[in-house]
Every structure is written in structure tokens, then in C-alpha cells.
PDB file of C-alpha atoms in Angstrom:
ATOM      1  CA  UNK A 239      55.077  10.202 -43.182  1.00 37.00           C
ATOM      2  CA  UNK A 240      56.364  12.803 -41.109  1.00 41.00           C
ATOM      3  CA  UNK A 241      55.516  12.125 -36.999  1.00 40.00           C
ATOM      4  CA  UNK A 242      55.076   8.753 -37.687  1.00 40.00           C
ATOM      5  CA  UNK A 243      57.154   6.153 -35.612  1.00 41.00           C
ATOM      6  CA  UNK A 244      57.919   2.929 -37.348  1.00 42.00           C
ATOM      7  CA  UNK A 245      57.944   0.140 -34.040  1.00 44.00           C
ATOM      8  CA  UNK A 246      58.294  -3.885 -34.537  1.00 42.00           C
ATOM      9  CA  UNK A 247      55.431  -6.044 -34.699  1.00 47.00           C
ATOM     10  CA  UNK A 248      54.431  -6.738 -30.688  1.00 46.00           C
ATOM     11  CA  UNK A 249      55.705  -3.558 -29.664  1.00 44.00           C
ATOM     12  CA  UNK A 250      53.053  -0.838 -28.591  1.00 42.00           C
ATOM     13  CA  UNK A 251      53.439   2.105 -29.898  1.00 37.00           C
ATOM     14  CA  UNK A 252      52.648   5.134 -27.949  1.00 41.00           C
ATOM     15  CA  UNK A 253      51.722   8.226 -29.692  1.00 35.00           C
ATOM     16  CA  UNK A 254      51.673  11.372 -27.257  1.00 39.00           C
ATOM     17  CA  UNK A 255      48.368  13.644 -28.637  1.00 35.00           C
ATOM     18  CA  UNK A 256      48.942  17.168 -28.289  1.00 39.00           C
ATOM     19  CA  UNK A 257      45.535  17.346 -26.146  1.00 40.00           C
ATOM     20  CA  UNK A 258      43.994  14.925 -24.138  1.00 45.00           C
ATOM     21  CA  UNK A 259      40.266  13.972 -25.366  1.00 52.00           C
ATOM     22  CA  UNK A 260      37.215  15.009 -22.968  1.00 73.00           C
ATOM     23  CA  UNK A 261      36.033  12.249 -20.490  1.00 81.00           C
ATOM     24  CA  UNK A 262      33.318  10.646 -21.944  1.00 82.00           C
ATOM     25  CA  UNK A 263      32.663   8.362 -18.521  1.00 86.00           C
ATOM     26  CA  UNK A 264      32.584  11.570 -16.822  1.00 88.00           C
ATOM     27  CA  UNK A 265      30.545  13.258 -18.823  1.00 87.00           C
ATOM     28  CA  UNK A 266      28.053  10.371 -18.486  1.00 88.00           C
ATOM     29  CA  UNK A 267      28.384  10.477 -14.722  1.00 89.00           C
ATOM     30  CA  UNK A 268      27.744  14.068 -14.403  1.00 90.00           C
ATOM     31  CA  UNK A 269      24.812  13.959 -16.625  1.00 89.00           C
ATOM     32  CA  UNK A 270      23.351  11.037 -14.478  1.00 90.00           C
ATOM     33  CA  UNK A 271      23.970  13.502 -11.460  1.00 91.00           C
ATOM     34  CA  UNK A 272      22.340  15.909 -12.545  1.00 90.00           C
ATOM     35  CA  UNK A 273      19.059  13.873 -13.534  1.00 88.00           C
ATOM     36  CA  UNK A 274      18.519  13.683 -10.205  1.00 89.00           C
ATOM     37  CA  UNK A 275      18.579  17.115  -8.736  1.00 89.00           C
ATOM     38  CA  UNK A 276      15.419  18.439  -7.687  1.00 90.00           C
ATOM     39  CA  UNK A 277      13.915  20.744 -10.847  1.00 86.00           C
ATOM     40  CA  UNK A 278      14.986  24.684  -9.028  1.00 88.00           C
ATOM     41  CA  UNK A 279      18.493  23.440  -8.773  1.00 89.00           C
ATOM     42  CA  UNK A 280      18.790  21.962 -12.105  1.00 90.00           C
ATOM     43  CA  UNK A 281      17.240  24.990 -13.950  1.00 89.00           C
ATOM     44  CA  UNK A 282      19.464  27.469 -12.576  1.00 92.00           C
ATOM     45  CA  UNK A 283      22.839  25.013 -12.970  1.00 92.00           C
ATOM     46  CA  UNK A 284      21.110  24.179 -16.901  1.00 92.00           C
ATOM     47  CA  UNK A 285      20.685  28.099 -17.318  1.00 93.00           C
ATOM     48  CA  UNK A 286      24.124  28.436 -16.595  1.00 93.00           C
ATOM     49  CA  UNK A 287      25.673  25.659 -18.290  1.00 93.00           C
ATOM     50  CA  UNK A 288      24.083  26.367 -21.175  1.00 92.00           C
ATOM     51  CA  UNK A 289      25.488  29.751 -21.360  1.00 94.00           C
ATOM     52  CA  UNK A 290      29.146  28.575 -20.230  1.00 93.00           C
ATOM     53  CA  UNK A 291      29.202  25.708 -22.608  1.00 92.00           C
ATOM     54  CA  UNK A 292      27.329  27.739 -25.648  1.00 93.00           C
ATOM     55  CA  UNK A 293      30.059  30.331 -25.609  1.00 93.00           C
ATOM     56  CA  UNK A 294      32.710  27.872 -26.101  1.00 91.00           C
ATOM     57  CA  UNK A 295      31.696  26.131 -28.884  1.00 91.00           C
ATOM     58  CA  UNK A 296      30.357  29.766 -29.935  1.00 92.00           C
ATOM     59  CA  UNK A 297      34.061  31.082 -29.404  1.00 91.00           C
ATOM     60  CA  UNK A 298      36.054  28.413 -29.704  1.00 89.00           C
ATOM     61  CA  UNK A 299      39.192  30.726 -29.481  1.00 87.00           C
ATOM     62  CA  UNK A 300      38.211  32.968 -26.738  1.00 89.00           C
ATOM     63  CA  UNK A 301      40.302  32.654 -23.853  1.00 88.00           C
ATOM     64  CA  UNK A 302      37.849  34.019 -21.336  1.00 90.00           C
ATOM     65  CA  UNK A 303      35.645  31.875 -21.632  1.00 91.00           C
ATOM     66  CA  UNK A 304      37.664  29.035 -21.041  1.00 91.00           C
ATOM     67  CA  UNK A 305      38.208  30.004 -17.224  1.00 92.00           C
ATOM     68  CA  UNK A 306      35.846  29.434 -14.575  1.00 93.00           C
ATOM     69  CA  UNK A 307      36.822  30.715 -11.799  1.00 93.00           C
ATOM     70  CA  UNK A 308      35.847  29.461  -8.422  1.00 92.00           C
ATOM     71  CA  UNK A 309      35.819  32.929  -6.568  1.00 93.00           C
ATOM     72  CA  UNK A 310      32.655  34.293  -8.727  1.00 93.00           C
ATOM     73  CA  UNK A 311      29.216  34.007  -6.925  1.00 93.00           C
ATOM     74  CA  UNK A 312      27.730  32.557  -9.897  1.00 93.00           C
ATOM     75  CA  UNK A 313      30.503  29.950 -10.632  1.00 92.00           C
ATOM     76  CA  UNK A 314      30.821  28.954  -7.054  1.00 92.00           C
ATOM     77  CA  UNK A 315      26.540  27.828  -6.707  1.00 92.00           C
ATOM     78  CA  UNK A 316      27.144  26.327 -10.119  1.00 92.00           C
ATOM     79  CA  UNK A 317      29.600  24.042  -8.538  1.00 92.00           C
ATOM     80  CA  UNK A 318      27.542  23.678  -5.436  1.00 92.00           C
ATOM     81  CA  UNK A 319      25.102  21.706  -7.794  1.00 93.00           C
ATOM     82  CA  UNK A 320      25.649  17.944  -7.833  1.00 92.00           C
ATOM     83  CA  UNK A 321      26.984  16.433 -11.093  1.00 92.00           C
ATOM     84  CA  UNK A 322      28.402  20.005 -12.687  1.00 93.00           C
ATOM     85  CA  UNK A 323      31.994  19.390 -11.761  1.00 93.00           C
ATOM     86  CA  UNK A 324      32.197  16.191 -13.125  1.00 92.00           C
ATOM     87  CA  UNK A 325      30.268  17.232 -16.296  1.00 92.00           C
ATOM     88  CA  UNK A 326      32.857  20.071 -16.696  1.00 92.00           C
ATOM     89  CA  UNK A 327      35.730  17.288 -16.369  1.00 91.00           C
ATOM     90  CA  UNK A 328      33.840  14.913 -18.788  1.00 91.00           C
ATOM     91  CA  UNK A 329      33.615  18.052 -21.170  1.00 91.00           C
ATOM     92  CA  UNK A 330      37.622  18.851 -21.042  1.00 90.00           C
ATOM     93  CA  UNK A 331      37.964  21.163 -18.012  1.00 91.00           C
ATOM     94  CA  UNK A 332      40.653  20.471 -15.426  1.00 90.00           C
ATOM     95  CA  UNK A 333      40.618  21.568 -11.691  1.00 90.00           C
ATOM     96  CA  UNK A 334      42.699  23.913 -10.834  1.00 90.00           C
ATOM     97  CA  UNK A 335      43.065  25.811  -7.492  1.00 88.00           C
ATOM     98  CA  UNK A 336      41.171  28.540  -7.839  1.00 92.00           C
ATOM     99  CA  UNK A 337      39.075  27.636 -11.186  1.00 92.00           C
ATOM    100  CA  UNK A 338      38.053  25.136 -13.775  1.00 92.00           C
ATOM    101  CA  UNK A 339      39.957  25.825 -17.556  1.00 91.00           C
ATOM    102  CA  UNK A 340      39.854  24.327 -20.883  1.00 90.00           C
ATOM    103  CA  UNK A 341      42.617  23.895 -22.111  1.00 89.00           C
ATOM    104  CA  UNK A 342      43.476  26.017 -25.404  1.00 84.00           C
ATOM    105  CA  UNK A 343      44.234  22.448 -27.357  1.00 85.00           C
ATOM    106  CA  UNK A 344      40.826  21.721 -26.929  1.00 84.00           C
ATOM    107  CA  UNK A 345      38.393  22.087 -29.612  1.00 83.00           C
ATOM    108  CA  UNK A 346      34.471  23.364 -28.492  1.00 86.00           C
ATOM    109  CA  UNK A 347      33.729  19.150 -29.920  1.00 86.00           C
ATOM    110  CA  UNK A 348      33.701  18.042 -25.834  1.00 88.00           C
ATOM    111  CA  UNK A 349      31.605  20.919 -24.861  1.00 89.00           C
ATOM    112  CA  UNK A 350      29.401  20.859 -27.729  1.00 89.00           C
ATOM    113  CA  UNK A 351      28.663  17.256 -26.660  1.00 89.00           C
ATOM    114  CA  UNK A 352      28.409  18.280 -22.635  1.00 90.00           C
ATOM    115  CA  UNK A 353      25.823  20.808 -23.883  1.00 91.00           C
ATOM    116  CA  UNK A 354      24.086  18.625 -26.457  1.00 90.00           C
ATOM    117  CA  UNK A 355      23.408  15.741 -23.596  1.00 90.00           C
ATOM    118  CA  UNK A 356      22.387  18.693 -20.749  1.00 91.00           C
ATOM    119  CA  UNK A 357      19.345  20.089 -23.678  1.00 90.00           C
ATOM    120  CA  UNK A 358      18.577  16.419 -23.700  1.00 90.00           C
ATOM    121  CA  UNK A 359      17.971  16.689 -20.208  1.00 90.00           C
ATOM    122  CA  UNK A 360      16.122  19.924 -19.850  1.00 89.00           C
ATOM    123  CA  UNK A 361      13.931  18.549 -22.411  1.00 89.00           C
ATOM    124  CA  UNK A 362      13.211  15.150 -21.319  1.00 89.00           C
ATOM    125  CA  UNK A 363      12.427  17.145 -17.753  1.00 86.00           C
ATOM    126  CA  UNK A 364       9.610  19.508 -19.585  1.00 88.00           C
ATOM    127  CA  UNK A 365       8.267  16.833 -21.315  1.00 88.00           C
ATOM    128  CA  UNK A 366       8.067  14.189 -18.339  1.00 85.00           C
ATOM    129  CA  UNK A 367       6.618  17.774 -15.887  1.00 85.00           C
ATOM    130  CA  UNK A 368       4.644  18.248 -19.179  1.00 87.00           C
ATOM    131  CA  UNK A 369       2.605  14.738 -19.024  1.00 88.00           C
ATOM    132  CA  UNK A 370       2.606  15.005 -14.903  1.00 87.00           C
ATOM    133  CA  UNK A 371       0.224  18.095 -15.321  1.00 89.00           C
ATOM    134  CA  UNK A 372      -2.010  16.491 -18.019  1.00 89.00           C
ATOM    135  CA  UNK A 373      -2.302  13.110 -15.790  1.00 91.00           C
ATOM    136  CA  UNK A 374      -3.004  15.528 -13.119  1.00 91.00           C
ATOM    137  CA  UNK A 375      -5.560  17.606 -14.874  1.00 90.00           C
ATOM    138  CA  UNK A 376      -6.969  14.273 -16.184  1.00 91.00           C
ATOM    139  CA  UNK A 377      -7.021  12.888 -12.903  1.00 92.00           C
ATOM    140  CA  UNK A 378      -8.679  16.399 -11.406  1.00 92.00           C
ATOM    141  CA  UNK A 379     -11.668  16.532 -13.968  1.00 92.00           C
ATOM    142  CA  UNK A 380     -12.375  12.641 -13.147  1.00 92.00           C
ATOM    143  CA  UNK A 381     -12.786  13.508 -10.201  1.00 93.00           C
ATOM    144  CA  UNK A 382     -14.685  16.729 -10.506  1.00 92.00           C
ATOM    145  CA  UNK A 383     -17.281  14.024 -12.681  1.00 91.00           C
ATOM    146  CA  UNK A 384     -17.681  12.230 -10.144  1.00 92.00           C
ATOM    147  CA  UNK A 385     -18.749  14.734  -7.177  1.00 93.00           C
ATOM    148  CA  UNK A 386     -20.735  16.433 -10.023  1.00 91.00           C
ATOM    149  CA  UNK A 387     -22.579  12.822 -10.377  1.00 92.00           C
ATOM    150  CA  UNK A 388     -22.293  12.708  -6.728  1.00 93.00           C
ATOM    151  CA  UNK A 389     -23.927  16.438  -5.719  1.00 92.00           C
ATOM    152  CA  UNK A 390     -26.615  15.227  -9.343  1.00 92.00           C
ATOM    153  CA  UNK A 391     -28.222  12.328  -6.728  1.00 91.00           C
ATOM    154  CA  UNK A 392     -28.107  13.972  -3.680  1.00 90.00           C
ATOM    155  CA  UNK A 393     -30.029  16.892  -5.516  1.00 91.00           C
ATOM    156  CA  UNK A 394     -32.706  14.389  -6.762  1.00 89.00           C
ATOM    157  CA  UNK A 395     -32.718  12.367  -3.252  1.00 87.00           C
ATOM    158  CA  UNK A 396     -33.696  16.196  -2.083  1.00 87.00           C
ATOM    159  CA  UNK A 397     -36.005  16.450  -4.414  1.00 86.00           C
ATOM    160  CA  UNK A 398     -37.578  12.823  -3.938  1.00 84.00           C
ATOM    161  CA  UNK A 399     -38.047  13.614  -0.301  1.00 82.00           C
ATOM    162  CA  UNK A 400     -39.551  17.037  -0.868  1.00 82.00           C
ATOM    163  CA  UNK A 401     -42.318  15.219  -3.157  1.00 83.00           C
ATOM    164  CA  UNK A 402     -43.228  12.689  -0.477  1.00 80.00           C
ATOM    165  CA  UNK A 403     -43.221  15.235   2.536  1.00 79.00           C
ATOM    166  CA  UNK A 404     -46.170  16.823   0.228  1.00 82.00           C
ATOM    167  CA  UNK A 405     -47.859  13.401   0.323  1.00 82.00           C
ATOM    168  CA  UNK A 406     -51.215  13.162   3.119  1.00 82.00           C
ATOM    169  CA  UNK A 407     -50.326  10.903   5.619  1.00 77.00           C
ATOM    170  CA  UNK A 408     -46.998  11.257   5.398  1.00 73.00           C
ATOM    171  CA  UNK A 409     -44.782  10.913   8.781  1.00 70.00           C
ATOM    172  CA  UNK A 410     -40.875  11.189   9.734  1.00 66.00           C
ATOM    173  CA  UNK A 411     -38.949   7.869  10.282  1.00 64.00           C
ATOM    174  CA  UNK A 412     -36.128   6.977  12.196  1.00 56.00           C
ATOM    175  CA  UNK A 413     -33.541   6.197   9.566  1.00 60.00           C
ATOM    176  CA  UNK A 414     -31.857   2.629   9.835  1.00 55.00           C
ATOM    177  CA  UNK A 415     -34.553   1.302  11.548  1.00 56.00           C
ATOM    178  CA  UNK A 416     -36.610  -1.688   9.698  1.00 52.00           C
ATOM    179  CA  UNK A 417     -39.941  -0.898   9.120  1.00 55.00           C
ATOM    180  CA  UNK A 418     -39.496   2.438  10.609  1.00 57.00           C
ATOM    181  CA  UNK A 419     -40.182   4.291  13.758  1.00 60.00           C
ATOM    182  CA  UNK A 420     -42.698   7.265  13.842  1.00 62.00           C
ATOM    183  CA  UNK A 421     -40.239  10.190  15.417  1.00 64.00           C
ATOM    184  CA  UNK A 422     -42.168  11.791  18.157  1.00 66.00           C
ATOM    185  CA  UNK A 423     -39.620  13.050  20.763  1.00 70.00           C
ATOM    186  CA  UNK A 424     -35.544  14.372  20.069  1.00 71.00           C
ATOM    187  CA  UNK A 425     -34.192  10.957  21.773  1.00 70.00           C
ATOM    188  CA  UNK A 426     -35.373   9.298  18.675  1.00 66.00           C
ATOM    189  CA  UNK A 427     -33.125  10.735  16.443  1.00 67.00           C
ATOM    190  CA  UNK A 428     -30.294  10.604  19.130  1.00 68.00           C
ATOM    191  CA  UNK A 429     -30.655  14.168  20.593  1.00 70.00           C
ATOM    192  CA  UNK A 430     -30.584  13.726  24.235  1.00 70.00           C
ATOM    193  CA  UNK A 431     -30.718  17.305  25.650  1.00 64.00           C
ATOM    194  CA  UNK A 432     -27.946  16.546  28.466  1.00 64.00           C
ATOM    195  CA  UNK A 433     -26.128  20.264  27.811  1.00 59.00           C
ATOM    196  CA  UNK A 434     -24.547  19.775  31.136  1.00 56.00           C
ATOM    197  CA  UNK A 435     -22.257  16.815  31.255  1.00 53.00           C
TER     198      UNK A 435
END
């Protein structure tokens, strides 16, 4: 076969690819990075990524969009993001100076994964956000039932008091006090008229 090299048994043989292969450890670590920005940070950097990555495996031979360069606005906050440089490393993209490039050897399969894994992300986010609000909204009409309940005996307790007020003989009692205490003067409900210290 032509390229082949023909070595003796307990020799390695070392075949030099024309490309290296994207960084799958990377590409794990940056994902894992980026799990844990906060949810602004990580919408703008998935915006972004998306569109970066998407382009290359949309235009796989495109040369422009193989560059990032470190000088643009957009680039620069992209990097500023924790976890999006060593995505674009685990993806194929090497450092340079003054950007991040793909090499031309590299076909869009590293980016297509790097973009794959960062949708899983964005998705597992909304749904996780997703089930936080319905907890919440769970959580919020319990507890609207119960001060409804509440407000419901109060309302009755009103009503239960306004009945026996109508009642002949009725009086007002201290409350807390066993077997009552007619109220006849403010002290007995605590109101001791001392205004001026």
C-alpha cells in the first residue's frame, strides 16, 4: 500500500497525520466551564458560539471563518467568558497572537461536535430554568391557598363575633384572660394614656 511503513514486530510505528485531531479533554473541560457561568454570560457566549461554530461546519472551506481574531469587540468578550477558549482548543483552534484559527486540515467534524455538546447545554439550561418556574409557580399558588384559607377564617371569626355582639347581655372581655374580665377603662386592654414619656 502506498504510505504505508512496514516496521518489525516491537517497534512502534509512528505515523505523522496530516492534521492533528480536536481535543476531546478540552472540549470536555470547556463545556464543564461553561456550565457554570451565570445564565447572561452564557447566553451571549452560546449566541455567539453557535454562530462561529455553525458557519464552520456550514462552510467547511471558508477561510474567514476560520479566524477569530482577538482585536474584534465581539471576539474579545467571547473570550472574556470562562470555558470558551478552551472549548475553541478542544474544537481544533490554536492560539495564536493576535487570534484563534482552525487550521485548513481540519474538517467542520471537531466543531460540529463543540457545537453539538454547547445546544446540549443551552437546552439542559431552559429545561432545568423551565422546571425552576413551575416549582416556583407551584410553590406560589400553595401558598396563595393557604392565606386564601387563612383570610376564609378570619372572615368567619369576623363574622362569629359580629353575631354575638348582637346578642343581649353581651359584654367585651379582656382577651387571654381565664374566665374573662369585663373591660371598663383603656388600662384594661393595655392603653395607658402616658403621651408624654
Amino acid at each position: 500500500r502506498e504510505g504505508a511503513r512496514v516496521c518489525s514486530p516491537g517497534r512502534r510505528l509512528r505515523l505523522k497525520l496530516p492534521f492533528t485531531m480536536p481535543n476531546p479533554i478540552k472540549l470536555k473541560v470547556g463545556l464543564e466551564m461553561l456550565s457554570e457561568v451565570r445564565i447572561g454570560p452564557f447566553g451571549e457566549a452560546h449566541a455567539l458560539l453557535s454562530k462561529v461554530l455553525g458557519n464552520i461546519v456550514a462552510h467547511p472551506d471558508e477561510a474567514k471563518y476560520r479566524t477569530l481574531k482577538k482585536s474584534n469587540a465581539k471576539i474579545g468578550a467571547l473570550l472574556a467568558v470562562s470555558g470558551v477558549k478552551a472549548l475553541l482548543i478542544g474544537v481544533g483552534f490554536t492560539e495564536e497572537s493576535e487570534a484563534f484559527v482552525l487550521p485548513a486540515e481540519l474538517g467542520p467534524a471537531g466543531c460540529a461536535a463543540g457545537l453539538a455538546g454547547l445546544n446540549a447545554q443551552a437546552d439542559e439550561r431552559q429545561s432545568a430554568e423551565s422546571s425552576a418556574k413551575l416549582q416556583a409557580a407551584s410553590e406560589l399558588q400553595k401558598k396563595q391557598a393557604v392565606e386564601a384559607e387563612k383570610r376564609k377564617l378570619e372572615k368567619l371569626q369576623i363574622q362569629d363575633d359580629a353575631e354575638a355582639r348582637k346578642q343581649p347581655g353581651w359584654r367585651a372581655k379582656a382577651a387571654g384572660v381565664k374566665g374573662g374580665r369585663d373591660i371598663v377603662t383603656p388600662s384594661d386592654i393595655g392603653a395607658c394614656g402616658n403621651a408624654g414619656g
